[in-house]
N, CA, C and O of each residue as an XYZ file, in Angstrom:
668
protein
N     118.832    121.759    292.471
C     119.619    121.228    291.981
C     119.228    121.110    290.470
O     118.507    120.269    289.934
N     120.025    122.387    289.816
C     120.254    122.812    288.573
C     121.912    121.534    288.226
O     122.940    121.288    288.857
N     121.262    121.015    286.780
C     121.993    120.234    286.072
C     122.701    120.406    284.833
O     122.463    121.464    284.250
N     123.351    119.775    284.403
C     123.207    120.719    282.754
C     123.838    121.987    282.497
O     123.764    122.435    281.352
N     124.635    122.833    283.666
C     125.091    124.140    283.097
C     125.826    124.365    282.793
O     126.015    125.575    282.909
N     127.221    123.420    281.982
C     127.680    123.880    281.050
C     127.088    123.777    279.749
O     127.765    124.456    278.978
N     126.304    123.331    279.271
C     125.573    123.553    278.158
C     125.160    124.887    277.877
O     124.766    125.817    278.581
N     125.395    124.698    276.410
C     124.648    126.414    276.094
C     123.688    126.681    276.414
O     123.674    127.796    276.936
N     122.495    126.054    276.367
C     121.361    125.557    276.263
C     120.271    125.336    277.736
O     119.114    124.924    277.817
N     121.230    125.810    278.765
C     121.091    125.165    279.733
C     119.875    125.589    280.402
O     119.262    124.817    281.139
N     119.415    127.029    280.136
C     118.206    127.717    280.913
C     118.734    127.713    281.954
O     118.206    126.726    282.465
N     119.705    128.269    282.990
C     119.628    128.537    283.978
C     118.149    129.596    284.553
O     117.224    129.393    285.340
N     118.670    131.063    283.442
C     117.723    132.072    284.139
C     116.197    131.633    284.041
O     115.453    131.764    285.013
N     115.805    131.162    282.957
C     114.670    130.455    282.966
C     113.735    129.590    284.367
O     112.635    129.867    284.844
N     114.723    128.471    284.725
C     114.894    127.809    286.015
C     114.673    128.533    287.022
O     113.571    128.821    287.488
N     115.953    128.931    287.483
C     115.762    130.248    288.733
C     114.698    130.998    288.869
O     114.343    131.355    289.993
N     113.887    131.428    287.531
C     112.469    132.792    287.593
C     111.905    131.844    288.047
O     111.493    132.494    289.008
N     111.382    130.571    288.283
C     110.194    129.647    287.886
C     110.227    129.176    289.179
O     109.254    129.183    289.933
N     111.715    128.623    289.550
C     111.470    128.318    291.088
C     111.393    129.376    292.155
O     111.036    129.205    293.320
N     111.934    130.946    291.354
C     111.896    131.503    292.502
C     110.609    131.713    292.734
O     110.303    131.992    293.893
N     109.621    131.640    291.782
C     107.940    132.506    291.835
C     107.242    130.960    292.742
O     106.072    130.974    293.125
N     108.269    129.568    293.007
C     107.987    128.767    293.777
C     108.076    129.200    295.397
O     107.554    128.606    296.340
N     108.648    130.047    295.421
C     109.721    130.275    296.364
C     110.853    129.655    297.144
O     111.073    129.565    298.352
N     111.673    129.152    295.781
C     112.323    127.927    296.278
C     113.729    129.187    295.963
O     113.780    129.862    294.935
N     114.413    129.239    296.717
C     115.058    130.157    296.125
C     117.150    129.596    296.213
O     118.172    129.996    295.655
N     116.860    128.664    297.103
C     118.297    127.968    297.485
C     118.479    126.859    296.568
O     117.649    125.951    296.615
N     119.760    126.772    295.465
C     119.735    125.841    294.657
C     121.502    125.930    294.406
O     122.402    126.760    294.535
N     121.307    124.360    293.921
C     122.814    124.467    293.820
C     123.179    123.597    291.807
O     122.648    122.673    291.191
N     124.262    124.519    291.510
C     124.383    123.929    290.013
C     125.624    123.226    290.455
O     126.412    123.397    291.385
N     125.549    122.573    289.696
C     126.052    120.890    289.585
C     126.152    120.336    287.886
O     125.139    120.281    287.188
N     127.315    120.009    287.452
C     126.970    119.390    285.438
C     127.464    118.465    286.192
O     128.290    118.716    287.070
N     126.811    116.734    285.823
C     126.855    115.953    286.107
C     127.369    115.324    284.603
O     127.378    114.097    284.507
N     127.791    116.131    283.439
C     127.999    115.440    282.219
C     129.540    116.440    282.018
O     130.452    115.882    281.407
N     129.760    117.748    282.488
C     130.961    118.163    282.514
C     131.862    118.762    284.118
O     132.448    119.841    284.214
N     131.734    117.715    285.214
C     132.022    118.959    285.829
C     133.406    118.908    286.431
O     134.257    118.019    286.400
N     133.395    120.576    287.206
C     135.303    120.812    287.229
C     135.962    120.074    288.179
O     135.366    119.457    289.061
N     136.841    120.092    288.088
C     137.565    119.142    288.812
C     137.211    118.716    289.945
O     136.922    117.562    290.261
N     137.240    120.246    290.976
C     136.486    119.901    292.345
C     134.956    120.094    292.581
O     134.387    120.334    293.646
N     134.478    119.948    291.457
C     132.838    119.799    291.117
C     132.210    119.023    292.392
O     131.440    119.642    293.126
N     132.588    117.443    292.704
C     131.320    116.918    293.419
C     131.741    117.696    294.850
O     130.792    118.151    295.487
N     132.920    117.861    295.336
C     133.953    118.411    296.459
C     132.573    119.955    296.395
O     131.590    119.548    297.015
N     132.416    120.837    296.076
C     132.122    121.454    295.560
C     130.702    121.580    295.810
O     130.453    122.437    296.659
N     129.775    121.030    295.365
C     128.197    120.683    295.504
C     128.176    120.204    296.799
O     127.470    120.854    297.570
N     129.014    118.817    297.452
C     129.280    118.581    298.698
C     128.821    119.620    299.312
O     127.610    119.751    299.492
N     129.683    120.492    299.717
C     129.806    121.836    300.511
C     128.486    122.674    300.017
O     127.920    123.350    300.877
N     128.207    122.671    299.305
C     126.844    123.593    298.690
C     125.482    122.995    299.324
O     124.448    123.575    299.653
N     125.978    121.122    299.399
C     124.440    121.005    300.218
C     124.876    121.280    301.559
O     124.033    121.733    302.332
N     126.045    121.085    301.966
C     126.202    120.894    303.640
C     125.760    122.136    304.117
O     125.376    122.180    305.286
N     125.737    123.457    303.233
C     124.948    124.803    304.126
C     123.417    124.532    303.465
O     122.678    125.503    303.629
N     123.087    123.927    303.082
C     121.479    123.958    302.520
C     120.900    122.529    303.803
O     119.835    122.416    304.409
N     121.958    121.778    303.802
C     121.674    120.047    304.831
C     122.126    120.487    305.898
O     123.236    119.968    306.016
N     121.908    121.207    306.844
C     122.674    121.526    308.130
C     122.428    120.811    308.845
O     122.394    121.485    309.875
N     122.098    119.373    309.229
C     121.589    118.311    309.565
C     122.381    116.993    308.745
O     122.821    116.134    309.509
N     122.554    116.809    307.574
C     123.629    116.207    307.083
C     124.989    116.855    306.919
O     125.711    116.105    306.263
N     125.537    117.852    307.236
C     126.913    118.471    307.518
C     127.556    117.415    307.408
O     128.131    117.031    306.389
N     127.467    116.491    309.181
C     128.895    115.630    308.976
C     129.235    114.417    308.159
O     130.344    113.930    307.937
N     127.870    113.978    307.701
C     127.975    113.009    306.867
C     128.282    113.252    305.737
O     129.044    112.444    305.206
N     127.790    114.519    304.880
C     128.815    115.298    303.785
C     129.950    115.189    304.340
O     130.253    113.996    304.311
N     130.652    115.726    304.776
C     131.656    116.225    305.347
C     132.945    114.544    305.405
O     134.144    114.373    305.185
N     132.156    113.948    305.688
C     132.990    112.265    305.828
C     132.901    111.822    303.981
O     133.922    111.455    303.399
N     131.677    111.922    303.324
C     132.184    111.917    302.090
C     132.937    112.738    301.462
O     133.389    112.334    300.390
N     133.197    113.720    301.787
C     134.037    114.897    301.209
C     135.471    114.371    301.505
O     136.297    114.576    300.616
N     136.095    113.394    303.192
C     136.963    112.903    303.398
C     137.372    112.123    302.077
O     138.140    112.432    301.166
N     136.329    110.635    302.369
C     136.770    110.222    301.798
C     137.147    109.806    300.409
O     138.072    109.041    300.136
N     136.098    110.558    299.309
C     136.667    110.563    298.531
C     137.706    111.590    297.615
O     137.677    111.738    296.393
N     138.583    112.214    298.548
C     139.366    112.395    298.678
C     140.844    111.670    299.166
O     141.967    111.911    298.723
N     140.553    110.960    299.946
C     141.297    109.944    300.004
C     141.539    108.569    298.861
O     142.546    107.863    298.802
N     140.252    108.455    297.982
C     140.570    107.979    297.156
C     140.756    108.485    295.866
O     141.066    107.850    294.857
N     140.581    109.463    295.962
C     141.284    110.177    294.645
C     143.303    109.563    294.799
O     144.025    108.942    294.019
N     143.496    110.050    295.948
C     144.704    110.032    296.083
C     145.358    108.837    296.075
O     146.496    108.562    295.692
N     144.412    108.094    296.591
C     144.811    106.478    296.513
C     144.914    106.137    294.621
O     145.810    105.506    294.061
N     144.158    106.540    294.216
C     143.840    106.786    292.938
C     144.928    107.067    291.836
O     145.310    106.316    290.938
N     145.249    108.102    292.083
C     146.509    109.307    291.695
C     147.868    107.967    291.953
O     148.435    107.204    291.170
N     147.985    108.228    293.604
C     149.176    107.297    293.395
C     149.262    105.518    292.908
O     150.386    105.244    292.486
N     148.364    104.420    292.904
C     148.312    103.954    291.439
C     148.973    103.869    290.587
O     149.893    103.158    290.183
N     147.902    105.463    290.046
C     148.265    105.648    288.819
C     149.994    105.665    288.272
O     150.652    105.284    287.304
N     150.171    106.274    289.404
C     151.617    107.032    288.978
C     152.394    105.689    288.707
O     153.230    105.645    287.804
N     152.084    104.474    289.580
C     152.639    103.429    290.036
C     152.655    102.415    288.520
O     153.601    101.898    287.926
N     151.591    102.416    288.317
C     151.378    101.855    287.214
C     152.088    102.373    285.550
O     152.325    101.577    284.641
N     152.296    103.711    285.492
C     152.844    104.466    284.872
C     154.907    104.048    285.040
O     155.785    103.498    284.376
N     154.777    104.641    286.149
C     156.026    104.168    286.113
C     156.501    102.753    286.275
O     157.497    102.540    285.584
N     156.157    101.877    286.870
C     156.256    100.248    285.731
C     156.325    100.026    285.026
O     157.213     99.207    284.790
N     155.570    100.452    284.047
C     155.012    100.841    282.406
C     157.261    101.309    281.600
O     158.000    100.804    280.755
N     157.358    102.593    282.680
C     158.325    103.137    282.136
C     160.081    102.341    282.321
O     161.076    102.281    281.598
N     159.680    101.790    283.824
C     160.893    100.475    284.275
C     160.855     99.548    283.168
O     161.917     99.343    282.580
N     159.272     98.648    282.589
C     159.931     97.395    282.352
C     160.203     97.938    280.698
O     160.971     97.224    280.053
N     159.678     99.032    280.057
C     160.054     99.682    278.640
C     161.691     99.774    278.618
O     162.547     99.346    277.844
N     161.715    100.374    279.577
C     163.638    100.758    279.682
C     164.350     99.174    280.083
O     164.944     98.534    279.216
N     164.269     98.907    280.823
C     164.321     97.389    280.986
C     164.329     96.226    280.168
O     164.877     95.177    280.505
N     163.504     96.467    278.705
C     164.040     95.170    277.735
C     164.854     95.621    276.884
O     165.104     96.712    276.372
N     165.313     94.329    276.812
C     166.446     93.881    275.629
C     166.155     92.468    275.158
O     165.550     91.445    275.481
N     166.736     92.860    274.446
C     166.663     91.672    273.234
C     168.600     91.824    273.162
O     169.320     92.811    273.315
N     168.913     90.459    272.881
C     170.208     89.559    272.237
C     169.928     89.753    270.666
O     168.814     89.753    270.142
N     170.823     89.871    270.200
C     170.276     89.261    268.614
C     171.449     89.165    267.439
O     172.387     89.952    267.567
N     171.460     88.496    266.603
C     172.579     87.829    265.919
C     173.344     89.630    265.064
O     172.710     90.639    264.755
N     174.090     89.490    265.001
C     174.411     90.745    264.115
C     174.496     90.768    262.352
O     175.437     90.941    261.578
N     173.204     90.536    262.175
C     172.697     90.430    260.510
C     171.260     91.478    260.386
O     170.296     91.596    261.142
N     171.615     92.176    259.047
C     170.593     92.835    258.932
C     169.001     92.477    258.965
O     168.175     93.332    259.284
N     168.735     91.503    258.706
C     167.031     90.651    258.768
C     166.519     90.146    260.442
O     165.462     90.257    261.063
N     168.142     89.435    260.820
C     167.799     89.210    262.294
C     167.404     90.475    263.189
O     166.401     90.480    263.903
N     168.252     91.496    263.085
C     167.872     93.109    263.521
C     166.894     93.582    263.674
O     166.434     93.936    264.760
N     166.025     93.751    261.858
C     165.297     93.891    261.656
C     163.679     93.759    262.710
O     162.780     94.398    263.257
N     164.369     92.069    262.355
C     163.105     91.292    262.964
C     163.092     91.125    264.588
O     162.158     90.639    265.225
N     164.288     91.615    265.119
C     164.280     91.784    266.487
C     163.509     93.468    267.448
O     163.021     93.723    268.549
N     163.783     94.092    266.367
C     163.245     95.706    266.726
C     162.052     95.422    266.303
O     161.281     95.882    267.145
N     161.454     94.907    265.448
C     159.695     94.860    265.365
C     159.294     94.315    266.454
O     158.378     94.791    267.126
N     160.208     92.793    266.887
C     159.307     92.082    268.668
C     159.613     93.176    268.976
O     158.605     93.765    269.365
N     160.618     93.889    269.024
C     160.617     94.616    270.463
C     159.869     96.254    270.916
O     159.790     96.894    271.964
N     159.342     96.495    269.287
C     158.514     97.541    269.315
C     156.954     96.762    269.802
O     156.512     96.947    270.936
N     156.419     96.123    269.057
C     155.175     95.573    269.910
C     155.219     94.792    270.772
O     154.147     94.268    271.073
N     156.503     94.369    271.558
C     156.279     93.828    272.785
C     156.398     95.012    273.745
O     156.317     94.550    274.883
N     156.619     96.872    273.796
C     156.383     97.840    274.129
C     155.227     97.999    273.551
O     154.639     98.732    274.347
N     154.374     97.749    272.512
C     153.126     98.192    272.401
C     151.757     97.646    273.242
O     150.789     98.174    273.788
N     152.186     96.478    273.050
C     151.457     95.525    274.432
C     152.074     95.681    275.769
O     151.698     94.942    276.679
N     152.716     96.310    275.911
C     152.665     95.888    277.342
C     152.201     97.782    277.681
O     151.712     97.927    278.801
N     152.321     99.102    276.845
C     151.965    100.177    276.947
C     150.482    100.111    276.854
O     149.906    100.760    277.726
N     149.326     99.147    275.552
C     148.365     98.719    276.058
C     147.576     98.415    277.415
O     146.705     99.026    278.035
N     148.396     96.954    277.652
C     148.202     97.047    279.510
C     147.933     97.864    280.562
O     147.005     97.996    281.360
N     149.117     98.441    280.331
C     149.176    100.131    281.436
C     147.779    100.782    280.753
O     147.128    101.198    281.711
N     147.394    100.920    280.103
C     146.049    102.048    279.430
C     144.876    101.780    280.209
O     144.112    102.421    280.930
N     145.100     99.804    279.532
C     143.057     99.023    280.116
C     143.553     99.277    281.446
O     142.798    100.038    282.050
N     144.482     98.936    282.066
C     144.592     99.181    283.654
C     144.645    100.516    284.261
O     144.163    100.623    285.388
N     145.297    101.846    283.537
C     144.290    102.687    283.946
C     143.381    103.568    283.870
O     143.103    104.527    284.590
N     142.753    102.989    282.536
C     141.028    102.906    282.523
C     139.992    102.711    283.510
O     139.056    103.337    284.008
N     140.820    101.032    283.622
C     140.017    100.194    284.676
C     139.706    101.306    286.157
O     138.604    101.628    286.602
N     141.381    101.800    286.788
C     141.622    102.191    287.893
C     140.131    103.783    287.915
O     139.403    104.160    288.833
N     140.254    104.222    286.620
C     139.757    105.338    286.684
C     138.071    105.367    286.431
O     137.250    106.269    286.268
N     138.016    104.007    286.484
C     135.793    104.016    285.758
C     135.713    103.788    284.768
O     134.621    103.852    284.205
N     137.004    103.368    284.032
C     136.110    103.915    281.953
C     136.509    102.198    281.267
O     137.470    101.433    281.348
N     135.287    102.185    280.657
C     135.669    101.128    279.487
C     136.800    100.953    278.632
O     137.382    101.921    278.142
N     137.113     99.871    278.444
C     138.246     99.610    277.022
C     138.130    101.182    276.132
O     138.740    102.234    275.938
N     136.684    100.336    275.732
C     136.140    101.196    274.221
C     135.802    102.978    274.602
O     135.341    103.744    273.756
N     136.091    103.330    275.817
C     135.640    104.931    276.386
C     137.666    105.986    276.078
O     138.004    107.028    276.640
N     138.465    105.208    275.110
C     139.729    105.736    275.261
C     140.016    104.884    273.608
O     139.429    103.831    273.361
N     140.766    105.384    272.828
C     141.948    104.938    271.862
C     143.020    105.130    271.888
O     143.272    106.240    271.418
N     144.106    104.449    272.307
C     145.851    105.088    272.632
C     145.904    105.012    271.099
O     145.202    104.335    270.348
N     146.745    105.731    270.853
C     147.380    105.715    269.629
C     149.219    105.452    269.686
O     149.801    106.213    270.459
N     149.965    104.590    269.035
C     151.393    104.681    269.287
C     152.424    105.596    269.643
O     152.330    106.745    269.213
N     153.032    105.397    270.090
C     154.119    106.812    270.704
C     154.167    106.526    269.889
O     153.813    105.597    269.163
N     155.168    108.230    269.903
C     155.465    108.786    268.483
C     157.159    107.980    268.130
O     158.071    107.855    268.947
N     157.158    107.599    266.881
C     158.414    107.340    266.556
C     159.331    108.326    265.938
O     158.816    108.491    264.832
N     160.559    109.206    266.002
C     161.469    110.163    265.472
C     162.289    109.351    264.329
O     162.900    108.528    265.010
N     162.548    109.182    263.347
C     163.065    108.273    262.141
C     163.241    106.697    262.940
O     164.433    106.406    263.041
N     162.408    105.762    263.451
C     162.714    105.160    263.472
C     163.088    104.276    264.963
O     163.362    103.138    265.344
N     162.900    105.580    265.450
C     163.273    105.442    267.786
C     162.415    106.129    267.625
O     162.000    106.878    266.740
N     161.992    105.638    269.154
C     161.727    106.680    269.969
C     162.738    107.641    270.658
O     163.854    107.313    271.061
N     162.114    109.013    270.739
C     162.372    110.320    271.061
C     163.515    110.325    271.761
O     164.493    110.984    271.407
N     163.466    109.207    273.361
C     164.245    108.963    273.912
C     164.905    107.581    273.570
O     164.710    106.765    272.670
N     165.690    107.632    274.551
C     166.707    105.963    274.629
C     165.571    105.228    275.328
O     164.894    105.811    276.175
N     165.343    103.931    274.985
C     164.597    103.301    276.153
C     165.385    102.901    277.097
O     164.898    102.892    278.228
N     166.529    102.544    276.961
C     167.275    101.778    278.662
C     168.194    103.452    279.185
O     169.342    103.338    279.617
N     167.669    104.617    279.098
C     168.465    105.712    279.191
C     167.851    105.968    280.614
O     166.646    106.131    280.807
N     168.783    105.983    281.552
C     168.009    105.862    283.266
C     167.864    107.674    283.374
O     166.877    108.089    283.982
N     168.384    108.220    283.062
C     168.011    109.985    283.335
C     166.412    110.229    283.481
O     165.758    110.770    284.373
N     165.928    109.438    281.892
C     164.075    110.547    281.645
C     163.896    109.430    283.062
O     164.151    110.095    284.067
N     163.646    108.395    283.332
C     163.315    107.593    284.479
C     163.464    108.427    285.806
O     162.400    108.704    286.357
N     164.621    108.868    286.401
C     164.834    109.456    287.185
C     163.992    110.838    287.274
O     163.394    111.110    288.315
N     163.960    111.733    286.114
C     163.666    112.779    286.426
C     161.790    112.585    286.087
O     161.065    113.574    286.191
N     161.422    111.708    285.837
C     160.398    111.697    286.049
C     160.251    110.951    287.239
O     159.350    111.541    287.836
N     160.588    110.067    287.877
C     160.084    109.841    289.543
C     160.158    111.261    290.471
O     159.346    111.743    291.261
N     161.540    111.728    290.005
C     161.614    113.084    291.264
C     160.885    113.885    290.811
O     161.164    114.954    291.353
N     159.977    114.031    290.018
C     158.758    114.705    289.268
C     157.649    114.267    289.982
O     157.459    114.907    291.015
N     156.913    113.435    289.767
C     156.268    112.309    290.105
C     156.055    111.884    291.652
O     154.908    111.729    292.072
N     157.672    111.614    292.867
C     157.168    111.132    293.431
C     157.799    111.629    294.683
O     157.666    111.099    295.786
N     158.487    112.675    294.420
C     159.605    113.452    295.781
C     158.683    114.150    296.296
O     158.801    114.052    297.518
N     157.875    114.765    296.044
C     157.260    116.196    296.823
C     156.281    115.138    297.528
O     155.261    115.741    297.863
N     156.227    113.966    297.829
C     154.756    113.024    298.684
C     155.484    112.575    299.887
O     154.906    111.910    300.746
C-alpha cells in the first residue's frame, strides 16, 4: 500500500519501480492524511480484489461503514435542525426602554452563541474531532441583526425541505 500519495513529495514512481524490482506489482494507493470522500470504500474494494479470500469481510466492512456514515449524517442534520429551531423559538420579553432592550439583545445574542457552540461541540464529537480541532466564529451580523429574522419560519421550512424531504 502506498500512503501519503497526495503529498507533492510522494515519490510514487520510485516506490513503484522499487517494488517492481522485487516482483511486487499489485499495490493500492491511499492517502490517510487527505483521503478523498470515498477513499476508504475504494481502498477496501481494491483490497478485496487483491485478497479474494477476504472479499466477504471487506464487503461487510464497507456496508457497515456506509450505514455508520448515514447515521452520522442523519444525527448531524438533526443537531443542526434542533439548533435552528431553538434559535428561531428563542424569545425574550422586555420593557420598552432603551437600556433594557440593549441588555436583552446582548443576552439573546449570548444565549444563541452558547447554543451554537454546544451544537458545534456536538458535531465535532459526532465526527470524532476534538473541540480544539475547529474554531467557530460568530454568526455574521448585518447592521446589528442576523441576515434573516431568527423567528421567521420560512428559512426553517426551506432548510427542512432541502435536507429531510428526499429521505
